[in-house]
Amino acid sequence: MKKAAVIMGSDSDFPVMSKAMKTLKDLGIPFEAHVMSAHRTPEETAKFAKNAEENGFGVLIAGAGMSAALAGSLAANTTLPVIGVPLRGGAMDGLDALLSTSMMPSGIPVACVAIDGAKNAAYLAAEILALSDPALAHRLKEERASMGASVEQKDRALQEKVREL
């Protein structure tokens, strides 16, 4: 199985990005997590991305705030899928990071999830990896079925409350 990379621009991003790591772990997807900076460690960031495929990665998740250049920096140096997680903070409380992550030039795409949407980034990474891993695809289908069953249970509980009004 290919592994995922979870790259964050700062260790202060861990509380949000740990949600991606937990989801990957729960789905049985091997991953590595690193702190890298598009601005402070550009050579190391580029080297990681350039070597990611040969190092067994199938997808990269990048979380950063403000200018949110990390995902784009990784994408510029690999053809693997890159998922950007814009992080809350700064003067625009994450809107700047959302716009920066989503506004990539043609030919250098970055998939973008919601502000602080690390958990959905992990699910998207899992869907990408599941294209070549039938066992992971099966686990994702089971997860979706479980989510649906939970909603149905909540609806039954609501209907009971409504009848008691």
Short mmCIF file of C-alpha atoms in Angstrom, two decimals:
data_model
loop_
_atom_site.label_atom_id
_atom_site.label_comp_id
_atom_site.label_asym_id
_atom_site.label_seq_id
_atom_site.Cartn_x
_atom_site.Cartn_y
_atom_site.Cartn_z
CA MET A 1 0.00 0.00 0.00
CA LYS A 2 1.19 3.48 -0.84
CA LYS A 3 1.54 5.78 2.15
CA ALA A 4 0.38 9.34 2.74
CA ALA A 5 2.44 12.30 3.86
CA VAL A 6 1.04 14.87 6.26
CA ILE A 7 3.14 18.01 6.01
CA MET A 8 2.52 21.03 8.18
CA GLY A 9 4.11 24.43 7.99
CA SER A 10 4.61 24.68 11.75
CA ASP A 11 4.35 22.45 14.79
CA SER A 12 1.58 24.79 15.95
CA ASP A 13 -0.53 23.25 13.16
CA PHE A 14 -0.49 19.86 14.90
CA PRO A 15 -3.87 20.20 16.72
CA VAL A 16 -5.68 20.56 13.38
CA MET A 17 -3.49 18.27 11.29
CA SER A 18 -3.61 15.51 13.89
CA LYS A 19 -7.21 14.96 12.78
CA ALA A 20 -5.89 13.89 9.37
CA MET A 21 -3.35 11.61 11.01
CA LYS A 22 -5.97 10.01 13.26
CA THR A 23 -8.29 9.40 10.29
CA LEU A 24 -5.49 7.88 8.21
CA LYS A 25 -4.54 5.66 11.14
CA ASP A 26 -8.17 4.59 11.68
CA LEU A 27 -8.42 3.66 7.99
CA GLY A 28 -5.20 1.62 8.17
CA ILE A 29 -3.24 3.92 5.88
CA PRO A 30 0.48 4.22 6.65
CA PHE A 31 1.69 7.80 6.84
CA GLU A 32 4.56 10.04 7.79
CA ALA A 33 4.20 13.50 9.30
CA HIS A 34 6.74 16.31 8.96
CA VAL A 35 7.13 20.02 9.59
CA MET A 36 8.40 21.80 6.48
CA SER A 37 8.19 25.35 5.29
CA ALA A 38 7.79 26.65 1.77
CA HIS A 39 9.61 29.80 2.90
CA ARG A 40 12.04 28.74 5.63
CA THR A 41 13.11 25.31 4.29
CA PRO A 42 12.36 25.54 0.56
CA GLU A 43 15.15 23.19 -0.55
CA GLU A 44 14.12 20.45 1.90
CA THR A 45 10.46 20.86 0.96
CA ALA A 46 11.25 20.57 -2.76
CA LYS A 47 13.53 17.57 -2.17
CA PHE A 48 10.81 15.79 -0.18
CA ALA A 49 8.25 16.33 -2.95
CA LYS A 50 10.65 15.36 -5.75
CA ASN A 51 11.47 12.07 -3.99
CA ALA A 52 8.00 11.32 -2.58
CA GLU A 53 6.89 8.85 -5.24
CA GLU A 54 10.10 6.80 -5.11
CA ASN A 55 9.85 6.85 -1.30
CA GLY A 56 6.49 5.07 -1.44
CA PHE A 57 4.05 7.96 -1.11
CA GLY A 58 0.84 8.05 -3.13
CA VAL A 59 -0.58 11.35 -1.90
CA LEU A 60 0.56 14.41 0.04
CA ILE A 61 -1.54 16.43 2.49
CA ALA A 62 -0.24 19.91 3.28
CA GLY A 63 -1.59 22.16 6.02
CA ALA A 64 -0.58 25.80 6.23
CA GLY A 65 -2.08 29.16 7.05
CA MET A 66 -1.79 32.73 5.89
CA SER A 67 0.02 32.62 2.51
CA ALA A 68 -0.47 28.81 2.53
CA ALA A 69 2.32 28.33 0.01
CA LEU A 70 3.24 24.87 1.30
CA ALA A 71 0.76 22.86 -0.78
CA GLY A 72 1.68 24.73 -3.95
CA SER A 73 5.37 24.34 -3.24
CA LEU A 74 4.93 20.58 -2.91
CA ALA A 75 2.72 20.39 -6.00
CA ALA A 76 5.30 22.28 -8.06
CA ASN A 77 7.78 19.50 -7.35
CA THR A 78 5.71 16.32 -7.80
CA THR A 79 2.99 14.89 -9.98
CA LEU A 80 1.47 13.05 -7.01
CA PRO A 81 -1.89 14.38 -5.81
CA VAL A 82 -1.50 17.18 -3.26
CA ILE A 83 -4.35 18.09 -0.92
CA GLY A 84 -4.15 21.50 0.73
CA VAL A 85 -5.64 22.21 4.14
CA PRO A 86 -5.96 25.97 4.63
CA LEU A 87 -5.55 26.72 8.32
CA ARG A 88 -7.39 29.28 10.40
CA GLY A 89 -5.37 32.28 11.58
CA GLY A 90 -3.95 35.56 10.43
CA ALA A 91 -5.80 38.77 9.65
CA MET A 92 -8.45 37.02 7.55
CA ASP A 93 -8.89 34.02 9.90
CA GLY A 94 -8.09 31.44 7.21
CA LEU A 95 -9.82 33.01 4.21
CA ASP A 96 -6.42 34.15 2.90
CA ALA A 97 -5.11 30.58 3.22
CA LEU A 98 -8.21 29.17 1.51
CA LEU A 99 -7.85 31.50 -1.45
CA SER A 100 -4.10 30.92 -1.71
CA THR A 101 -4.50 27.14 -1.59
CA SER A 102 -7.22 27.06 -4.23
CA MET A 103 -5.75 29.58 -6.69
CA MET A 104 -3.01 27.53 -8.31
CA PRO A 105 -1.74 28.06 -11.85
CA SER A 106 -2.83 25.70 -14.62
CA GLY A 107 -0.90 22.46 -14.61
CA ILE A 108 0.02 22.60 -10.91
CA PRO A 109 -3.24 21.57 -9.21
CA VAL A 110 -3.83 21.40 -5.49
CA ALA A 111 -7.05 19.87 -4.20
CA CYS A 112 -8.41 22.13 -1.47
CA VAL A 113 -10.61 21.25 1.48
CA ALA A 114 -12.34 23.59 3.93
CA ILE A 115 -10.51 25.80 6.39
CA ASP A 116 -9.19 23.44 9.10
CA GLY A 117 -10.64 20.53 7.07
CA ALA A 118 -7.85 18.07 7.88
CA LYS A 119 -10.20 15.16 8.45
CA ASN A 120 -11.74 15.55 4.99
CA ALA A 121 -8.23 15.83 3.54
CA ALA A 122 -7.50 12.38 4.97
CA TYR A 123 -10.73 10.97 3.54
CA LEU A 124 -9.88 12.43 0.12
CA ALA A 125 -6.38 10.96 0.37
CA ALA A 126 -7.94 7.60 1.23
CA GLU A 127 -10.24 7.79 -1.80
CA ILE A 128 -7.24 8.50 -4.03
CA LEU A 129 -5.24 5.60 -2.59
CA ALA A 130 -8.29 3.32 -2.76
CA LEU A 131 -8.28 3.56 -6.56
CA SER A 132 -5.47 0.99 -6.52
CA ASP A 133 -6.25 -0.74 -3.22
CA PRO A 134 -9.48 -2.81 -3.15
CA ALA A 135 -9.18 -3.52 0.60
CA LEU A 136 -9.02 0.21 1.37
CA ALA A 137 -11.94 0.84 -1.00
CA HIS A 138 -13.93 -1.74 0.97
CA ARG A 139 -13.04 -0.07 4.29
CA LEU A 140 -14.18 3.30 2.92
CA LYS A 141 -17.51 1.81 1.81
CA GLU A 142 -17.98 0.32 5.29
CA GLU A 143 -17.16 3.70 6.86
CA ARG A 144 -19.76 5.42 4.66
CA ALA A 145 -22.37 2.79 5.55
CA SER A 146 -21.62 3.33 9.23
CA MET A 147 -22.01 7.09 8.82
CA GLY A 148 -25.37 6.55 7.11
CA ALA A 149 -26.56 4.19 9.85
CA SER A 150 -25.65 6.80 12.45
CA VAL A 151 -27.76 9.45 10.69
CA GLU A 152 -30.68 7.03 10.39
CA GLN A 153 -30.46 6.30 14.12
CA LYS A 154 -30.49 10.02 14.90
CA ASP A 155 -33.55 10.45 12.69
CA ARG A 156 -35.39 7.66 14.51
CA ALA A 157 -34.56 9.33 17.83
CA LEU A 158 -35.83 12.66 16.49
CA GLN A 159 -39.07 11.09 15.28
CA GLU A 160 -39.63 9.70 18.77
CA LYS A 161 -39.11 13.15 20.30
CA VAL A 162 -41.52 14.69 17.79
CA ARG A 163 -44.21 12.13 18.66
CA GLU A 164 -43.81 12.99 22.36
CA LEU A 165 -44.51 16.71 21.78
#
